[in-house]
Amino acid sequence: MDQTWMKGSPITQEYENGVEEFLQFTECNAQSLHGKSFCPCVKYGNGRRQSVNDIRTHLICESIILNYTKWIWHGELPDM
């Protein structure tokens, strides 16, 4: 999956589209716990589970961790 959006400004359409693609990928590939997944925003750094709507808000407002390039907590296999 294209990750160039991660380095862009959160106020661009490209970034928002990337967030939506990331969330769709997560919903299709990651196991959630009571509908919650790890939030990869700068504030939580995959250390706290949040709902999809909260993750969306955090990624737009806080941004995503830039060095989180292997989305192992969101369903990406290490060899992908």
PDB file of N, CA, C and O in Angstrom:
ATOM      1  N   MET A   1       0.833  -1.179   0.000  1.00  0.00           N
ATOM      2  CA  MET A   1       0.000   0.000   0.000  1.00  0.00           C
ATOM      3  C   MET A   1       0.881   1.247   0.000  1.00  0.00           C
ATOM      4  O   MET A   1       1.892   1.298   0.682  1.00  0.00           O
ATOM      5  N   ASP A   2       0.477   2.233  -0.755  1.00  0.00           N
ATOM      6  CA  ASP A   2       1.225   3.491  -0.854  1.00  0.00           C
ATOM      7  C   ASP A   2       1.197   4.222   0.489  1.00  0.00           C
ATOM      8  O   ASP A   2       0.145   4.404   1.091  1.00  0.00           O
ATOM      9  N   GLN A   3       2.372   4.622   0.945  1.00  0.00           N
ATOM     10  CA  GLN A   3       2.474   5.318   2.235  1.00  0.00           C
ATOM     11  C   GLN A   3       2.995   6.744   2.090  1.00  0.00           C
ATOM     12  O   GLN A   3       3.309   7.389   3.091  1.00  0.00           O
ATOM     13  N   THR A   4       3.059   7.267   0.890  1.00  0.00           N
ATOM     14  CA  THR A   4       3.587   8.616   0.698  1.00  0.00           C
ATOM     15  C   THR A   4       2.727   9.664   1.394  1.00  0.00           C
ATOM     16  O   THR A   4       3.240  10.710   1.789  1.00  0.00           O
ATOM     17  N   TRP A   5       1.460   9.388   1.576  1.00  0.00           N
ATOM     18  CA  TRP A   5       0.550  10.329   2.244  1.00  0.00           C
ATOM     19  C   TRP A   5       1.001  10.632   3.658  1.00  0.00           C
ATOM     20  O   TRP A   5       0.739  11.708   4.176  1.00  0.00           O
ATOM     21  N   MET A   6       1.700   9.673   4.290  1.00  0.00           N
ATOM     22  CA  MET A   6       2.100   9.830   5.686  1.00  0.00           C
ATOM     23  C   MET A   6       3.009  11.035   5.902  1.00  0.00           C
ATOM     24  O   MET A   6       3.007  11.622   6.972  1.00  0.00           O
ATOM     25  N   LYS A   7       3.773  11.387   4.887  1.00  0.00           N
ATOM     26  CA  LYS A   7       4.725  12.494   5.006  1.00  0.00           C
ATOM     27  C   LYS A   7       4.130  13.827   4.596  1.00  0.00           C
ATOM     28  O   LYS A   7       4.771  14.855   4.718  1.00  0.00           O
ATOM     29  N   GLY A   8       2.894  13.798   4.130  1.00  0.00           N
ATOM     30  CA  GLY A   8       2.241  15.020   3.681  1.00  0.00           C
ATOM     31  C   GLY A   8       1.556  15.764   4.819  1.00  0.00           C
ATOM     32  O   GLY A   8       1.482  15.294   5.953  1.00  0.00           O
ATOM     33  N   SER A   9       1.053  16.901   4.493  1.00  0.00           N
ATOM     34  CA  SER A   9       0.333  17.723   5.468  1.00  0.00           C
ATOM     35  C   SER A   9      -1.038  17.122   5.747  1.00  0.00           C
ATOM     36  O   SER A   9      -1.751  16.750   4.820  1.00  0.00           O
ATOM     37  N   PRO A  10      -1.420  17.033   7.021  1.00  0.00           N
ATOM     38  CA  PRO A  10      -2.724  16.472   7.375  1.00  0.00           C
ATOM     39  C   PRO A  10      -3.913  17.288   6.873  1.00  0.00           C
ATOM     40  O   PRO A  10      -5.038  16.818   6.947  1.00  0.00           O
ATOM     41  N   ILE A  11      -3.667  18.471   6.351  1.00  0.00           N
ATOM     42  CA  ILE A  11      -4.789  19.273   5.868  1.00  0.00           C
ATOM     43  C   ILE A  11      -5.009  19.112   4.364  1.00  0.00           C
ATOM     44  O   ILE A  11      -5.808  19.828   3.784  1.00  0.00           O
ATOM     45  N   THR A  12      -4.316  18.159   3.734  1.00  0.00           N
ATOM     46  CA  THR A  12      -4.486  17.935   2.304  1.00  0.00           C
ATOM     47  C   THR A  12      -5.454  16.788   2.052  1.00  0.00           C
ATOM     48  O   THR A  12      -5.632  15.898   2.895  1.00  0.00           O
ATOM     49  N   GLN A  13      -6.039  16.794   0.880  1.00  0.00           N
ATOM     50  CA  GLN A  13      -6.947  15.716   0.482  1.00  0.00           C
ATOM     51  C   GLN A  13      -6.181  14.401   0.347  1.00  0.00           C
ATOM     52  O   GLN A  13      -6.695  13.331   0.674  1.00  0.00           O
ATOM     53  N   GLU A  14      -4.944  14.470  -0.129  1.00  0.00           N
ATOM     54  CA  GLU A  14      -4.114  13.271  -0.275  1.00  0.00           C
ATOM     55  C   GLU A  14      -3.924  12.581   1.083  1.00  0.00           C
ATOM     56  O   GLU A  14      -4.017  11.360   1.185  1.00  0.00           O
ATOM     57  N   TYR A  15      -3.645  13.362   2.114  1.00  0.00           N
ATOM     58  CA  TYR A  15      -3.459  12.806   3.456  1.00  0.00           C
ATOM     59  C   TYR A  15      -4.762  12.177   3.950  1.00  0.00           C
ATOM     60  O   TYR A  15      -4.766  11.058   4.459  1.00  0.00           O
ATOM     61  N   GLU A  16      -5.863  12.881   3.798  1.00  0.00           N
ATOM     62  CA  GLU A  16      -7.148  12.348   4.247  1.00  0.00           C
ATOM     63  C   GLU A  16      -7.508  11.063   3.506  1.00  0.00           C
ATOM     64  O   GLU A  16      -8.001  10.112   4.116  1.00  0.00           O
ATOM     65  N   ASN A  17      -7.242  11.018   2.209  1.00  0.00           N
ATOM     66  CA  ASN A  17      -7.485   9.800   1.445  1.00  0.00           C
ATOM     67  C   ASN A  17      -6.598   8.656   1.946  1.00  0.00           C
ATOM     68  O   ASN A  17      -7.041   7.514   2.032  1.00  0.00           O
ATOM     69  N   GLY A  18      -5.355   8.971   2.264  1.00  0.00           N
ATOM     70  CA  GLY A  18      -4.441   7.972   2.809  1.00  0.00           C
ATOM     71  C   GLY A  18      -4.926   7.427   4.138  1.00  0.00           C
ATOM     72  O   GLY A  18      -4.842   6.223   4.390  1.00  0.00           O
ATOM     73  N   VAL A  19      -5.439   8.306   4.991  1.00  0.00           N
ATOM     74  CA  VAL A  19      -5.990   7.876   6.277  1.00  0.00           C
ATOM     75  C   VAL A  19      -7.156   6.916   6.043  1.00  0.00           C
ATOM     76  O   VAL A  19      -7.249   5.864   6.680  1.00  0.00           O
ATOM     77  N   GLU A  20      -8.037   7.252   5.114  1.00  0.00           N
ATOM     78  CA  GLU A  20      -9.188   6.392   4.823  1.00  0.00           C
ATOM     79  C   GLU A  20      -8.748   5.033   4.280  1.00  0.00           C
ATOM     80  O   GLU A  20      -9.293   3.996   4.676  1.00  0.00           O
ATOM     81  N   GLU A  21      -7.746   5.011   3.403  1.00  0.00           N
ATOM     82  CA  GLU A  21      -7.221   3.751   2.879  1.00  0.00           C
ATOM     83  C   GLU A  21      -6.584   2.927   3.999  1.00  0.00           C
ATOM     84  O   GLU A  21      -6.744   1.713   4.056  1.00  0.00           O
ATOM     85  N   PHE A  22      -5.854   3.598   4.883  1.00  0.00           N
ATOM     86  CA  PHE A  22      -5.245   2.919   6.016  1.00  0.00           C
ATOM     87  C   PHE A  22      -6.321   2.292   6.903  1.00  0.00           C
ATOM     88  O   PHE A  22      -6.204   1.137   7.321  1.00  0.00           O
ATOM     89  N   LEU A  23      -7.383   3.031   7.185  1.00  0.00           N
ATOM     90  CA  LEU A  23      -8.454   2.517   8.036  1.00  0.00           C
ATOM     91  C   LEU A  23      -9.182   1.354   7.369  1.00  0.00           C
ATOM     92  O   LEU A  23      -9.534   0.375   8.045  1.00  0.00           O
ATOM     93  N   GLN A  24      -9.390   1.429   6.073  1.00  0.00           N
ATOM     94  CA  GLN A  24     -10.008   0.305   5.353  1.00  0.00           C
ATOM     95  C   GLN A  24      -9.112  -0.916   5.403  1.00  0.00           C
ATOM     96  O   GLN A  24      -9.581  -2.035   5.623  1.00  0.00           O
ATOM     97  N   PHE A  25      -7.818  -0.716   5.204  1.00  0.00           N
ATOM     98  CA  PHE A  25      -6.855  -1.809   5.294  1.00  0.00           C
ATOM     99  C   PHE A  25      -6.907  -2.440   6.680  1.00  0.00           C
ATOM    100  O   PHE A  25      -6.941  -3.658   6.827  1.00  0.00           O
ATOM    101  N   THR A  26      -6.937  -1.608   7.698  1.00  0.00           N
ATOM    102  CA  THR A  26      -6.982  -2.086   9.075  1.00  0.00           C
ATOM    103  C   THR A  26      -8.246  -2.896   9.340  1.00  0.00           C
ATOM    104  O   THR A  26      -8.180  -3.986   9.914  1.00  0.00           O
ATOM    105  N   GLU A  27      -9.384  -2.389   8.910  1.00  0.00           N
ATOM    106  CA  GLU A  27     -10.644  -3.092   9.143  1.00  0.00           C
ATOM    107  C   GLU A  27     -10.685  -4.440   8.432  1.00  0.00           C
ATOM    108  O   GLU A  27     -11.279  -5.387   8.941  1.00  0.00           O
ATOM    109  N   CYS A  28     -10.037  -4.538   7.282  1.00  0.00           N
ATOM    110  CA  CYS A  28     -10.034  -5.788   6.518  1.00  0.00           C
ATOM    111  C   CYS A  28      -8.980  -6.789   6.990  1.00  0.00           C
ATOM    112  O   CYS A  28      -9.147  -7.993   6.802  1.00  0.00           O
ATOM    113  N   ASN A  29      -7.894  -6.312   7.583  1.00  0.00           N
ATOM    114  CA  ASN A  29      -6.750  -7.187   7.845  1.00  0.00           C
ATOM    115  C   ASN A  29      -6.367  -7.376   9.310  1.00  0.00           C
ATOM    116  O   ASN A  29      -5.714  -8.359   9.637  1.00  0.00           O
ATOM    117  N   ALA A  30      -6.719  -6.460  10.162  1.00  0.00           N
ATOM    118  CA  ALA A  30      -6.276  -6.552  11.562  1.00  0.00           C
ATOM    119  C   ALA A  30      -7.392  -7.090  12.451  1.00  0.00           C
ATOM    120  O   ALA A  30      -8.569  -6.872  12.186  1.00  0.00           O
ATOM    121  N   GLN A  31      -6.982  -7.775  13.490  1.00  0.00           N
ATOM    122  CA  GLN A  31      -7.951  -8.221  14.480  1.00  0.00           C
ATOM    123  C   GLN A  31      -8.198  -7.075  15.450  1.00  0.00           C
ATOM    124  O   GLN A  31      -7.259  -6.479  15.968  1.00  0.00           O
ATOM    125  N   SER A  32      -9.454  -6.794  15.659  1.00  0.00           N
ATOM    126  CA  SER A  32      -9.780  -5.733  16.615  1.00  0.00           C
ATOM    127  C   SER A  32     -10.228  -6.365  17.919  1.00  0.00           C
ATOM    128  O   SER A  32     -10.582  -7.539  17.972  1.00  0.00           O
ATOM    129  N   LEU A  33     -10.199  -5.593  18.963  1.00  0.00           N
ATOM    130  CA  LEU A  33     -10.666  -6.022  20.267  1.00  0.00           C
ATOM    131  C   LEU A  33     -11.853  -5.148  20.622  1.00  0.00           C
ATOM    132  O   LEU A  33     -11.701  -3.945  20.847  1.00  0.00           O
ATOM    133  N   HIS A  34     -13.032  -5.735  20.581  1.00  0.00           N
ATOM    134  CA  HIS A  34     -14.274  -5.001  20.839  1.00  0.00           C
ATOM    135  C   HIS A  34     -14.414  -3.792  19.917  1.00  0.00           C
ATOM    136  O   HIS A  34     -14.807  -2.713  20.346  1.00  0.00           O
ATOM    137  N   GLY A  35     -14.020  -3.985  18.642  1.00  0.00           N
ATOM    138  CA  GLY A  35     -14.145  -2.913  17.663  1.00  0.00           C
ATOM    139  C   GLY A  35     -13.082  -1.849  17.758  1.00  0.00           C
ATOM    140  O   GLY A  35     -13.199  -0.799  17.132  1.00  0.00           O
ATOM    141  N   LYS A  36     -12.026  -2.104  18.507  1.00  0.00           N
ATOM    142  CA  LYS A  36     -10.960  -1.112  18.664  1.00  0.00           C
ATOM    143  C   LYS A  36      -9.633  -1.683  18.183  1.00  0.00           C
ATOM    144  O   LYS A  36      -9.344  -2.857  18.368  1.00  0.00           O
ATOM    145  N   SER A  37      -8.834  -0.812  17.585  1.00  0.00           N
ATOM    146  CA  SER A  37      -7.506  -1.168  17.094  1.00  0.00           C
ATOM    147  C   SER A  37      -6.488  -0.195  17.669  1.00  0.00           C
ATOM    148  O   SER A  37      -6.847   0.857  18.185  1.00  0.00           O
ATOM    149  N   PHE A  38      -5.219  -0.564  17.549  1.00  0.00           N
ATOM    150  CA  PHE A  38      -4.167   0.321  18.040  1.00  0.00           C
ATOM    151  C   PHE A  38      -4.145   1.614  17.242  1.00  0.00           C
ATOM    152  O   PHE A  38      -4.279   1.606  16.027  1.00  0.00           O
ATOM    153  N   CYS A  39      -3.966   2.715  17.928  1.00  0.00           N
ATOM    154  CA  CYS A  39      -3.933   4.027  17.290  1.00  0.00           C
ATOM    155  C   CYS A  39      -2.479   4.420  17.025  1.00  0.00           C
ATOM    156  O   CYS A  39      -1.699   4.611  17.962  1.00  0.00           O
ATOM    157  N   PRO A  40      -2.105   4.565  15.724  1.00  0.00           N
ATOM    158  CA  PRO A  40      -0.724   4.901  15.386  1.00  0.00           C
ATOM    159  C   PRO A  40      -0.453   6.405  15.310  1.00  0.00           C
ATOM    160  O   PRO A  40       0.481   6.836  14.629  1.00  0.00           O
ATOM    161  N   CYS A  41      -1.238   7.182  16.021  1.00  0.00           N
ATOM    162  CA  CYS A  41      -0.989   8.623  16.011  1.00  0.00           C
ATOM    163  C   CYS A  41       0.252   8.940  16.843  1.00  0.00           C
ATOM    164  O   CYS A  41       0.728   8.115  17.623  1.00  0.00           O
ATOM    165  N   VAL A  42       0.758  10.139  16.662  1.00  0.00           N
ATOM    166  CA  VAL A  42       1.954  10.571  17.386  1.00  0.00           C
ATOM    167  C   VAL A  42       1.727  10.536  18.898  1.00  0.00           C
ATOM    168  O   VAL A  42       2.621  10.169  19.660  1.00  0.00           O
ATOM    169  N   LYS A  43       0.533  10.852  19.330  1.00  0.00           N
ATOM    170  CA  LYS A  43       0.233  10.902  20.758  1.00  0.00           C
ATOM    171  C   LYS A  43       0.260   9.515  21.412  1.00  0.00           C
ATOM    172  O   LYS A  43       0.826   9.340  22.485  1.00  0.00           O
ATOM    173  N   TYR A  44      -0.339   8.510  20.760  1.00  0.00           N
ATOM    174  CA  TYR A  44      -0.454   7.185  21.371  1.00  0.00           C
ATOM    175  C   TYR A  44       0.564   6.173  20.869  1.00  0.00           C
ATOM    176  O   TYR A  44       0.836   5.192  21.550  1.00  0.00           O
ATOM    177  N   GLY A  45       1.099   6.348  19.698  1.00  0.00           N
ATOM    178  CA  GLY A  45       2.168   5.488  19.202  1.00  0.00           C
ATOM    179  C   GLY A  45       1.877   3.999  19.255  1.00  0.00           C
ATOM    180  O   GLY A  45       2.737   3.223  19.666  1.00  0.00           O
ATOM    181  N   ASN A  46       0.685   3.595  18.878  1.00  0.00           N
ATOM    182  CA  ASN A  46       0.256   2.200  18.898  1.00  0.00           C
ATOM    183  C   ASN A  46       0.188   1.632  20.313  1.00  0.00           C
ATOM    184  O   ASN A  46       0.202   0.422  20.505  1.00  0.00           O
ATOM    185  N   GLY A  47       0.112   2.472  21.299  1.00  0.00           N
ATOM    186  CA  GLY A  47       0.072   2.023  22.682  1.00  0.00           C
ATOM    187  C   GLY A  47      -1.318   2.027  23.300  1.00  0.00           C
ATOM    188  O   GLY A  47      -1.480   1.667  24.459  1.00  0.00           O
ATOM    189  N   ARG A  48      -2.319   2.401  22.517  1.00  0.00           N
ATOM    190  CA  ARG A  48      -3.677   2.477  23.044  1.00  0.00           C
ATOM    191  C   ARG A  48      -4.671   2.121  21.944  1.00  0.00           C
ATOM    192  O   ARG A  48      -4.531   2.553  20.814  1.00  0.00           O
ATOM    193  N   ARG A  49      -5.643   1.318  22.290  1.00  0.00           N
ATOM    194  CA  ARG A  49      -6.679   0.936  21.319  1.00  0.00           C
ATOM    195  C   ARG A  49      -7.760   2.007  21.283  1.00  0.00           C
ATOM    196  O   ARG A  49      -8.142   2.539  22.311  1.00  0.00           O
ATOM    197  N   GLN A  50      -8.229   2.287  20.054  1.00  0.00           N
ATOM    198  CA  GLN A  50      -9.252   3.301  19.839  1.00  0.00           C
ATOM    199  C   GLN A  50     -10.239   2.789  18.796  1.00  0.00           C
ATOM    200  O   GLN A  50      -9.934   1.887  18.025  1.00  0.00           O
ATOM    201  N   SER A  51     -11.401   3.405  18.735  1.00  0.00           N
ATOM    202  CA  SER A  51     -12.363   3.094  17.686  1.00  0.00           C
ATOM    203  C   SER A  51     -11.847   3.662  16.363  1.00  0.00           C
ATOM    204  O   SER A  51     -10.967   4.528  16.355  1.00  0.00           O
ATOM    205  N   VAL A  52     -12.409   3.202  15.269  1.00  0.00           N
ATOM    206  CA  VAL A  52     -12.009   3.690  13.957  1.00  0.00           C
ATOM    207  C   VAL A  52     -12.212   5.197  13.860  1.00  0.00           C
ATOM    208  O   VAL A  52     -11.346   5.915  13.343  1.00  0.00           O
ATOM    209  N   ASN A  53     -13.321   5.688  14.365  1.00  0.00           N
ATOM    210  CA  ASN A  53     -13.578   7.137  14.309  1.00  0.00           C
ATOM    211  C   ASN A  53     -12.555   7.921  15.112  1.00  0.00           C
ATOM    212  O   ASN A  53     -12.115   8.993  14.688  1.00  0.00           O
ATOM    213  N   ASP A  54     -12.176   7.399  16.280  1.00  0.00           N
ATOM    214  CA  ASP A  54     -11.155   8.080  17.086  1.00  0.00           C
ATOM    215  C   ASP A  54      -9.793   8.042  16.406  1.00  0.00           C
ATOM    216  O   ASP A  54      -9.049   9.027  16.418  1.00  0.00           O
ATOM    217  N   ILE A  55      -9.463   6.905  15.798  1.00  0.00           N
ATOM    218  CA  ILE A  55      -8.192   6.804  15.078  1.00  0.00           C
ATOM    219  C   ILE A  55      -8.165   7.815  13.943  1.00  0.00           C
ATOM    220  O   ILE A  55      -7.168   8.517  13.744  1.00  0.00           O
ATOM    221  N   ARG A  56      -9.251   7.915  13.199  1.00  0.00           N
ATOM    222  CA  ARG A  56      -9.340   8.880  12.100  1.00  0.00           C
ATOM    223  C   ARG A  56      -9.068  10.295  12.627  1.00  0.00           C
ATOM    224  O   ARG A  56      -8.265  11.039  12.065  1.00  0.00           O
ATOM    225  N   THR A  57      -9.743  10.664  13.701  1.00  0.00           N
ATOM    226  CA  THR A  57      -9.568  11.995  14.284  1.00  0.00           C
ATOM    227  C   THR A  57      -8.127  12.218  14.723  1.00  0.00           C
ATOM    228  O   THR A  57      -7.530  13.261  14.442  1.00  0.00           O
ATOM    229  N   HIS A  58      -7.546  11.228  15.393  1.00  0.00           N
ATOM    230  CA  HIS A  58      -6.170  11.363  15.882  1.00  0.00           C
ATOM    231  C   HIS A  58      -5.181  11.500  14.726  1.00  0.00           C
ATOM    232  O   HIS A  58      -4.243  12.299  14.807  1.00  0.00           O
ATOM    233  N   LEU A  59      -5.384  10.714  13.659  1.00  0.00           N
ATOM    234  CA  LEU A  59      -4.452  10.795  12.534  1.00  0.00           C
ATOM    235  C   LEU A  59      -4.545  12.130  11.817  1.00  0.00           C
ATOM    236  O   LEU A  59      -3.545  12.636  11.320  1.00  0.00           O
ATOM    237  N   ILE A  60      -5.739  12.710  11.786  1.00  0.00           N
ATOM    238  CA  ILE A  60      -5.898  14.021  11.154  1.00  0.00           C
ATOM    239  C   ILE A  60      -5.354  15.131  12.065  1.00  0.00           C
ATOM    240  O   ILE A  60      -4.654  16.029  11.613  1.00  0.00           O
ATOM    241  N   CYS A  61      -5.647  15.051  13.355  1.00  0.00           N
ATOM    242  CA  CYS A  61      -5.253  16.123  14.287  1.00  0.00           C
ATOM    243  C   CYS A  61      -3.826  15.988  14.813  1.00  0.00           C
ATOM    244  O   CYS A  61      -3.151  16.996  15.007  1.00  0.00           O
ATOM    245  N   GLU A  62      -3.393  14.762  15.071  1.00  0.00           N
ATOM    246  CA  GLU A  62      -2.076  14.531  15.688  1.00  0.00           C
ATOM    247  C   GLU A  62      -1.020  14.089  14.677  1.00  0.00           C
ATOM    248  O   GLU A  62       0.159  14.217  14.952  1.00  0.00           O
ATOM    249  N   SER A  63      -1.450  13.488  13.562  1.00  0.00           N
ATOM    250  CA  SER A  63      -0.586  12.913  12.540  1.00  0.00           C
ATOM    251  C   SER A  63      -0.189  11.487  12.928  1.00  0.00           C
ATOM    252  O   SER A  63      -0.396  11.048  14.053  1.00  0.00           O
ATOM    253  N   ILE A  64       0.369  10.770  11.971  1.00  0.00           N
ATOM    254  CA  ILE A  64       0.773   9.381  12.170  1.00  0.00           C
ATOM    255  C   ILE A  64       2.269   9.334  12.476  1.00  0.00           C
ATOM    256  O   ILE A  64       3.022  10.225  12.066  1.00  0.00           O
ATOM    257  N   ILE A  65       2.695   8.316  13.178  1.00  0.00           N
ATOM    258  CA  ILE A  65       4.115   8.117  13.454  1.00  0.00           C
ATOM    259  C   ILE A  65       4.814   7.873  12.115  1.00  0.00           C
ATOM    260  O   ILE A  65       4.496   6.919  11.413  1.00  0.00           O
ATOM    261  N   LEU A  66       5.754   8.717  11.755  1.00  0.00           N
ATOM    262  CA  LEU A  66       6.375   8.632  10.436  1.00  0.00           C
ATOM    263  C   LEU A  66       7.215   7.373  10.232  1.00  0.00           C
ATOM    264  O   LEU A  66       7.345   6.897   9.115  1.00  0.00           O
ATOM    265  N   ASN A  67       7.782   6.821  11.290  1.00  0.00           N
ATOM    266  CA  ASN A  67       8.608   5.629  11.114  1.00  0.00           C
ATOM    267  C   ASN A  67       7.802   4.331  11.214  1.00  0.00           C
ATOM    268  O   ASN A  67       8.368   3.250  11.183  1.00  0.00           O
ATOM    269  N   TYR A  68       6.489   4.431  11.287  1.00  0.00           N
ATOM    270  CA  TYR A  68       5.628   3.246  11.305  1.00  0.00           C
ATOM    271  C   TYR A  68       5.333   2.847   9.866  1.00  0.00           C
ATOM    272  O   TYR A  68       4.282   3.118   9.315  1.00  0.00           O
ATOM    273  N   THR A  69       6.318   2.175   9.244  1.00  0.00           N
ATOM    274  CA  THR A  69       6.196   1.834   7.834  1.00  0.00           C
ATOM    275  C   THR A  69       5.803   0.377   7.601  1.00  0.00           C
ATOM    276  O   THR A  69       5.391   0.030   6.500  1.00  0.00           O
ATOM    277  N   LYS A  70       5.958  -0.472   8.576  1.00  0.00           N
ATOM    278  CA  LYS A  70       5.442  -1.846   8.522  1.00  0.00           C
ATOM    279  C   LYS A  70       4.274  -1.893   9.487  1.00  0.00           C
ATOM    280  O   LYS A  70       4.449  -1.858  10.704  1.00  0.00           O
ATOM    281  N   TRP A  71       3.084  -1.961   8.950  1.00  0.00           N
ATOM    282  CA  TRP A  71       1.870  -1.840   9.752  1.00  0.00           C
ATOM    283  C   TRP A  71       1.497  -3.162  10.416  1.00  0.00           C
ATOM    284  O   TRP A  71       0.402  -3.686  10.238  1.00  0.00           O
ATOM    285  N   ILE A  72       2.430  -3.702  11.191  1.00  0.00           N
ATOM    286  CA  ILE A  72       2.236  -5.026  11.798  1.00  0.00           C
ATOM    287  C   ILE A  72       1.080  -5.039  12.813  1.00  0.00           C
ATOM    288  O   ILE A  72       0.486  -6.071  13.048  1.00  0.00           O
ATOM    289  N   TRP A  73       0.768  -3.915  13.412  1.00  0.00           N
ATOM    290  CA  TRP A  73      -0.341  -3.850  14.374  1.00  0.00           C
ATOM    291  C   TRP A  73      -1.671  -3.631  13.671  1.00  0.00           C
ATOM    292  O   TRP A  73      -2.723  -3.583  14.311  1.00  0.00           O
ATOM    293  N   HIS A  74      -1.627  -3.508  12.359  1.00  0.00           N
ATOM    294  CA  HIS A  74      -2.845  -3.219  11.596  1.00  0.00           C
ATOM    295  C   HIS A  74      -3.059  -4.201  10.454  1.00  0.00           C
ATOM    296  O   HIS A  74      -3.748  -3.903   9.488  1.00  0.00           O
ATOM    297  N   GLY A  75      -2.438  -5.381  10.563  1.00  0.00           N
ATOM    298  CA  GLY A  75      -2.720  -6.468   9.629  1.00  0.00           C
ATOM    299  C   GLY A  75      -1.711  -6.692   8.536  1.00  0.00           C
ATOM    300  O   GLY A  75      -1.851  -7.629   7.748  1.00  0.00           O
ATOM    301  N   GLU A  76      -0.676  -5.884   8.456  1.00  0.00           N
ATOM    302  CA  GLU A  76       0.333  -6.107   7.425  1.00  0.00           C
ATOM    303  C   GLU A  76       1.304  -7.164   7.921  1.00  0.00           C
ATOM    304  O   GLU A  76       1.812  -7.096   9.043  1.00  0.00           O
ATOM    305  N   LEU A  77       1.571  -8.147   7.064  1.00  0.00           N
ATOM    306  CA  LEU A  77       2.519  -9.191   7.411  1.00  0.00           C
ATOM    307  C   LEU A  77       3.942  -8.645   7.296  1.00  0.00           C
ATOM    308  O   LEU A  77       4.212  -7.806   6.439  1.00  0.00           O
ATOM    309  N   PRO A  78       4.845  -9.105   8.137  1.00  0.00           N
ATOM    310  CA  PRO A  78       6.219  -8.574   8.114  1.00  0.00           C
ATOM    311  C   PRO A  78       6.913  -8.686   6.760  1.00  0.00           C
ATOM    312  O   PRO A  78       7.748  -7.868   6.436  1.00  0.00           O
ATOM    313  N   ASP A  79       6.538  -9.662   5.935  1.00  0.00           N
ATOM    314  CA  ASP A  79       7.210  -9.837   4.648  1.00  0.00           C
ATOM    315  C   ASP A  79       6.496  -9.150   3.494  1.00  0.00           C
ATOM    316  O   ASP A  79       6.881  -9.285   2.354  1.00  0.00           O
ATOM    317  N   MET A  80       5.436  -8.362   3.758  1.00  0.00           N
ATOM    318  CA  MET A  80       4.713  -7.670   2.685  1.00  0.00           C
ATOM    319  C   MET A  80       5.529  -6.489   2.182  1.00  0.00           C
ATOM    320  O   MET A  80       6.191  -5.823   2.915  1.00  0.00           O
TER     321      MET A  80
END
